[in-house]
Coordinates of C-alpha atoms and ligand atoms in Angstrom, one line a residue:
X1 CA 13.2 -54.6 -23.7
X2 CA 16.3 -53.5 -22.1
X3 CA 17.0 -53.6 -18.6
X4 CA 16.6 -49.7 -18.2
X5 CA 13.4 -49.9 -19.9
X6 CA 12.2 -52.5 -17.5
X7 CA 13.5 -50.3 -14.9
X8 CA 10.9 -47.1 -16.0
X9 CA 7.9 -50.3 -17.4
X10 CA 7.8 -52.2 -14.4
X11 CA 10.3 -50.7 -11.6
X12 CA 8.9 -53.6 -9.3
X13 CA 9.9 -56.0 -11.8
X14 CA 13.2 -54.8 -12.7
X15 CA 13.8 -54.9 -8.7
X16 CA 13.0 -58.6 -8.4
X17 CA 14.8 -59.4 -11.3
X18 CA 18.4 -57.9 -10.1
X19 CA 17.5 -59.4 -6.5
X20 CA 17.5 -62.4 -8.1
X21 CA 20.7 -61.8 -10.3
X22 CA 22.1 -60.8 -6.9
X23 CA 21.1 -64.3 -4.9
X24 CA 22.7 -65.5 -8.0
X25 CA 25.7 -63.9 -8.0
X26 CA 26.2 -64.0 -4.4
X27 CA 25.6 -67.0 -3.5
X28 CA 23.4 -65.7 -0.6
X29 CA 19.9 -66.8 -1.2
X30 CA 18.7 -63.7 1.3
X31 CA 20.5 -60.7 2.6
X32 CA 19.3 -59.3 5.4
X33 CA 20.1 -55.7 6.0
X34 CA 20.6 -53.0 3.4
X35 CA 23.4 -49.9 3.5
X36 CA 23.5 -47.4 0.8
X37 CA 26.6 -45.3 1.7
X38 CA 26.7 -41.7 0.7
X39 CA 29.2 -39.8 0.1
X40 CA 31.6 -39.4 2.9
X41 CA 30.9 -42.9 3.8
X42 CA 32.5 -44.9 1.7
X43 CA 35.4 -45.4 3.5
X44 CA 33.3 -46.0 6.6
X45 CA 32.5 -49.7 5.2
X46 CA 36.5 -50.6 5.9
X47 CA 35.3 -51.5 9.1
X48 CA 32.7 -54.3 8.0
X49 CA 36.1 -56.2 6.8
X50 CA 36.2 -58.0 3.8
X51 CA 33.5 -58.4 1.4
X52 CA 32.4 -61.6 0.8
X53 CA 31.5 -60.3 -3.2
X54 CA 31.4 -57.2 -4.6
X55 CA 31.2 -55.9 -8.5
X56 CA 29.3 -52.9 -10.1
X57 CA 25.9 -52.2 -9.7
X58 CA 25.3 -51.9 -13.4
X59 CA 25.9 -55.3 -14.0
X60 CA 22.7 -56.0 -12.3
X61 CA 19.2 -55.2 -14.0
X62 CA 17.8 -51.1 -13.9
X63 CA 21.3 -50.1 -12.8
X64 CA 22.8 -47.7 -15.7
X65 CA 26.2 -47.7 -16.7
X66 CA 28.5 -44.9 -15.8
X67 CA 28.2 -41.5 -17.2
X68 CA 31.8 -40.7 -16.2
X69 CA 34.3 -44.2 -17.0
X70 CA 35.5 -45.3 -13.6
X71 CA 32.7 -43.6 -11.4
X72 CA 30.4 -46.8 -10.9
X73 CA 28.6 -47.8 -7.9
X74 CA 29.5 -50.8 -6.2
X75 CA 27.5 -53.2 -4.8
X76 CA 29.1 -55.4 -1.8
X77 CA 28.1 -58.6 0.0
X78 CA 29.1 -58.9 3.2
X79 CA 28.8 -61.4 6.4
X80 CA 28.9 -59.2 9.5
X81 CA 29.7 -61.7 12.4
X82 CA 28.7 -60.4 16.1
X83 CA 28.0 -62.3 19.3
X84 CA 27.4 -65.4 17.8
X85 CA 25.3 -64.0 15.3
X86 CA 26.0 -63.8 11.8
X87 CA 24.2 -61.3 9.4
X88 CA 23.9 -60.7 5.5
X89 CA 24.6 -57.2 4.6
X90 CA 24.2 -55.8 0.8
X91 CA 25.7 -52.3 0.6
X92 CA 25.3 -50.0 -2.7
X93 CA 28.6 -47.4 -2.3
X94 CA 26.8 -44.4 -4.4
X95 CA 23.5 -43.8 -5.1
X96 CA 21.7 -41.9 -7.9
X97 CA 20.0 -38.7 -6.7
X98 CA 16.8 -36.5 -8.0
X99 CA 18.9 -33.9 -9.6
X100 CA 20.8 -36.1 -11.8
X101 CA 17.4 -35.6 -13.6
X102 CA 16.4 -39.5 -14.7
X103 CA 13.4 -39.2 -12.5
X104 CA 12.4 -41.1 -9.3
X105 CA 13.1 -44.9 -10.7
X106 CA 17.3 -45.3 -10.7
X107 CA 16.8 -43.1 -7.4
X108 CA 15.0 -45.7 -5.5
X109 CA 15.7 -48.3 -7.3
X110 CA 18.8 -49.7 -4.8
X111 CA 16.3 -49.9 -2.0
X112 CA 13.7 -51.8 -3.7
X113 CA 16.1 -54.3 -5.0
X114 CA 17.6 -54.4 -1.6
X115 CA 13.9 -55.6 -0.4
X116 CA 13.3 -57.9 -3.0
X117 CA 16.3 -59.1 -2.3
X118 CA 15.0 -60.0 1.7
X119 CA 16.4 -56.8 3.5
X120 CA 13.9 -56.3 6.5
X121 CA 16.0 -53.1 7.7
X122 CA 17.6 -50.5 5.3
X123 CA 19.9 -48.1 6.8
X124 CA 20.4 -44.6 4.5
X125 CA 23.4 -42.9 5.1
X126 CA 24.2 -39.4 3.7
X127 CA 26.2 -35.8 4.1
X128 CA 24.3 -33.0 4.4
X129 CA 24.2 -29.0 5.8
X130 CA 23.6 -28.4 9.4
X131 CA 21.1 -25.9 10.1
X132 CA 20.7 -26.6 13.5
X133 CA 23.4 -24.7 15.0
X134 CA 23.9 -27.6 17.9
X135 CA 25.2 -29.6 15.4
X136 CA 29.5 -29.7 14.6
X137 CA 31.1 -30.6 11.5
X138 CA 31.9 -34.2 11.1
X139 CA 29.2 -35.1 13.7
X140 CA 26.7 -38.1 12.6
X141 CA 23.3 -37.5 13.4
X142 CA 19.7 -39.6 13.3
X143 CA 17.1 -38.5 11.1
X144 CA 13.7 -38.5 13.2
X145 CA 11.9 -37.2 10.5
X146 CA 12.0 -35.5 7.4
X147 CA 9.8 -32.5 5.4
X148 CA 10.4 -33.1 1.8
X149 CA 10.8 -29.7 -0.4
X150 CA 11.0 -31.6 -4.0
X151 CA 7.1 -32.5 -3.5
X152 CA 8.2 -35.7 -5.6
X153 CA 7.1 -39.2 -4.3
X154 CA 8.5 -42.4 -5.4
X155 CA 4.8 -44.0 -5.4
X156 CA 2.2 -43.2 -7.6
X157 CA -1.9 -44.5 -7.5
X158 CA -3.6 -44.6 -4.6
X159 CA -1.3 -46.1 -2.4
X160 CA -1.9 -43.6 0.8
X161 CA 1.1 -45.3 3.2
X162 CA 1.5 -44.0 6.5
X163 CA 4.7 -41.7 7.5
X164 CA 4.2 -41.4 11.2
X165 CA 7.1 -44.0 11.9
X166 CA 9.4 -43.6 8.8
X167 CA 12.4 -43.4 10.6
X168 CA 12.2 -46.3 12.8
X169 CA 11.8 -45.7 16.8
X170 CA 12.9 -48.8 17.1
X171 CA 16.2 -48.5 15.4
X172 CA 16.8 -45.2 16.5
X173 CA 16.2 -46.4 20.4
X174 CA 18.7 -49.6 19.6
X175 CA 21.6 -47.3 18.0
X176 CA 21.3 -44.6 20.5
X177 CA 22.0 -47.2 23.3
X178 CA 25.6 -48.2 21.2
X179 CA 26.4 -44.1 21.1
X180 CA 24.3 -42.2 23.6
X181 CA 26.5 -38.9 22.2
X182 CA 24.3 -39.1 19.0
X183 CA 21.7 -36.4 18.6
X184 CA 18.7 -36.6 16.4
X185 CA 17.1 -34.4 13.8
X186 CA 14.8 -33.5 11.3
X187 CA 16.1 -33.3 7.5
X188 CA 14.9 -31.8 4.8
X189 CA 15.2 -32.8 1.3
X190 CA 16.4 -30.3 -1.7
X191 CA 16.3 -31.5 -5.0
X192 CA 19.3 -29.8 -6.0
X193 CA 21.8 -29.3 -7.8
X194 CA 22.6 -25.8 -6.3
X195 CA 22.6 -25.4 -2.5
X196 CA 20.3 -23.3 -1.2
X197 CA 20.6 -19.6 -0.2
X198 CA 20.7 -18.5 3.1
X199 CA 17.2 -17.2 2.9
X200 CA 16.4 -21.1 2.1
X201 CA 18.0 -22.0 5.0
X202 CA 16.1 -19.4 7.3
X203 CA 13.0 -20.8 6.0
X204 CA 13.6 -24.2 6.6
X205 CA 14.9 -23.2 10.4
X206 CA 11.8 -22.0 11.2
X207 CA 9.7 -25.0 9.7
X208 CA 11.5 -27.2 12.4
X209 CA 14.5 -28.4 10.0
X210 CA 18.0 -29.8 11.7
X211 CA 19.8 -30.9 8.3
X212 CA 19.3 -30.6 4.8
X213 CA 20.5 -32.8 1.8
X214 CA 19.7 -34.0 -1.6
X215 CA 19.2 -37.8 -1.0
X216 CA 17.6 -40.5 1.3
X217 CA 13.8 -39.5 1.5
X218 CA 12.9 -41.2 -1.9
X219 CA 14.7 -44.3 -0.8
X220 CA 13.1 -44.0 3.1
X221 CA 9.7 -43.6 1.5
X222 CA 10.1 -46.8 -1.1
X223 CA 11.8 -49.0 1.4
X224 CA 9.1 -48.2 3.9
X225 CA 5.9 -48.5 1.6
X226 CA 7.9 -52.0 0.9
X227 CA 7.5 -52.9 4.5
X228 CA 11.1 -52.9 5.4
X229 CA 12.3 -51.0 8.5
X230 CA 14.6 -47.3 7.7
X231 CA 17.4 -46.1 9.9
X232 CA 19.0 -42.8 8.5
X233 CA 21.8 -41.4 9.5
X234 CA 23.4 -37.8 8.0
X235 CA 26.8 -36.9 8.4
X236 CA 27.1 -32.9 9.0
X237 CA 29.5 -32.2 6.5
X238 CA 28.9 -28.6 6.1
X239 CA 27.3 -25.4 8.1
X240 CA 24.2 -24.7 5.7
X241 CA 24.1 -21.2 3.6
X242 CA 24.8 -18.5 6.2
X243 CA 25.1 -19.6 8.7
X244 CA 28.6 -19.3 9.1
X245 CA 29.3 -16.0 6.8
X246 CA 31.6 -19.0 4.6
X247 CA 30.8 -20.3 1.2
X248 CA 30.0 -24.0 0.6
X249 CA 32.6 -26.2 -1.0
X250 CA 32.8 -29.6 -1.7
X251 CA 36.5 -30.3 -0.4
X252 CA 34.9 -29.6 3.0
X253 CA 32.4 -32.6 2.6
X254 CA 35.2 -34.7 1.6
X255 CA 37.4 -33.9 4.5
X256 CA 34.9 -33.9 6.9
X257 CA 33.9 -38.0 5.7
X258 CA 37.4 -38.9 6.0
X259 CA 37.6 -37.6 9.6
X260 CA 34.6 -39.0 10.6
X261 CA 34.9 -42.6 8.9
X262 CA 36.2 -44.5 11.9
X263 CA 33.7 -43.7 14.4
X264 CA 30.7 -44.4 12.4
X265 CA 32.2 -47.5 10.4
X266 CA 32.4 -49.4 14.3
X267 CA 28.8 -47.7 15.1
X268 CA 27.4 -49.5 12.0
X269 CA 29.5 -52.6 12.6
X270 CA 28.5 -53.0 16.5
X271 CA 24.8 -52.1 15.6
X272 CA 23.8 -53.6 12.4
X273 CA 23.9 -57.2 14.1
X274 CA 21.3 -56.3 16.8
X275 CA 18.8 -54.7 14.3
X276 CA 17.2 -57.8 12.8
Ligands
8IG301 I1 27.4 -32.5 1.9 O1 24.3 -27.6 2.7 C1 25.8 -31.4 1.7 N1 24.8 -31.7 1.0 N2 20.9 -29.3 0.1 N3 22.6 -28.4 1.4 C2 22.1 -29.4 0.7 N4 22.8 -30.6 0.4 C3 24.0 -30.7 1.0 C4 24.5 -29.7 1.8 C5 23.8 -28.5 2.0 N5 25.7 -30.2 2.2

């Protein structure tokens, strides 16, 4: 069987089997905290230093191979050391979203190696639209909660796991009192690949939606039903469809990442050490 086989067979297995490549690999018998950078973020991970290893993800079981030569994930090792304290972190730059159209299985299956591999927190970082118009471009912002619009769950059987504290009270409380600026917010999650039209985005204001993306609530879902704690965190990259009277482009995600890298590359550095 082939590793990507394994990957849709047994996702569990094919998890616990690149967790154990990883330990291998590494050197680091157990990580302890997970970061999946989205895009925008990438360069935020320059302020975690050096990493200790890194290679791409498809080198490791149930991770595919690029489509495009050159556009790999990568997946990093680092040793954060804070206060006397010195923590494990394994970041996946990229992910593989629900539009790509490969299912739920490479979508989630970062975070569920990330477990396997001994992360008891995984933090999920993303850009998204504002809809909440107290939001500014290039602002970071904490998921509370989320409404999922794909009606696509990474589980399947009867495996009825609670929702209520998803995103992490916890977590949230800890990396509020490092940056008491940040603002919380409920995000909604659009398969994609088009962005939605500003009737979409009236909709979802009046459900109670703050952000809206294509990412993070498949992995939030897996990495909780796992056991392991969630911290997300969207980057307002764009005003949502209308409201603005502007058209959405890409270049204004890019640009709003690079301005925004600093501040949340220290806020992940000064908080990851005090959340396990
Ligand atoms: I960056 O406005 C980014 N990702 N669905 N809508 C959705 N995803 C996004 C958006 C947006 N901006």
């Amino acid at each position: 069987m082939t590793s990507t086989e394994l990957l849709y067979k047994d996702p569990m297995a094919a998890a616990a089997q690149a967790a154990s490549e990883i330990a291998s690999r590494t050197g680091v018998a157990s990580h302890d905290v997970a970061l999946v950078m989205g895009s925008g973020w990438v360069t935020a991970c320059d302020a975690l230093g050096t990493p200790a290893y890194e290679c791409d993800a498809h080198e490791f079981t149930g991770f595919e191979a690029p489509a495009v030569e050159g556009h790999s994930g990568k997946v990093r090792s680092y040793v954060i050391e804070h206060e006397g304290k010195s923590i494990r972190a394994l970041v996946f730059l990229g992910r593989t979203h629900l539009y790509e159209g490969k299912g739920m299985e490479p979508v989630v299956h970062g975070v569920r190696t990330a477990v396997k591999a001994g992360c008891k927190v995984v933090v999920l970082t993303n850009a998204c639209g504002g809809i909440n118009a107290g939001y500014k471009v290039g602002e970071p912002v904490l998921i509370r909660d989320h409404i999922s619009m794909t009606a696509q769950s990474p589980l399947s059987g009867a495996t009825f796991v609670d929702l209520t504290d998803l995103y992490s009270k916890r977590i949230r409380q800890i990396v509020k009192s490092e940056d008491s600026s940040l603002q919380e917010g409920v995000y909604v999650h659009w398969r994609g690949p088009t962005y939605e039209t500003p009737a979409e985005i009236l909709m979802m204001r009046t459900m109670g939606a703050d952000l809206v993306g294509m990412s993070t609530v498949p992995e939030a879902i897996a990495a909780h039903a796992m056991g392991a704690e969630v911290l997300g965190i969207s980057l307002v990259s764009n005003a949502a469809a209308g409201m603005t009277g502007e058209k959405l482009n890409h270049e204004e995600v890019i640009a709003a990442g690079k301005a925004a890298a600093s501040r949340m590359g220290e806020l992940l550095k000064n908080t990851i050490p005090k959340l396990v």
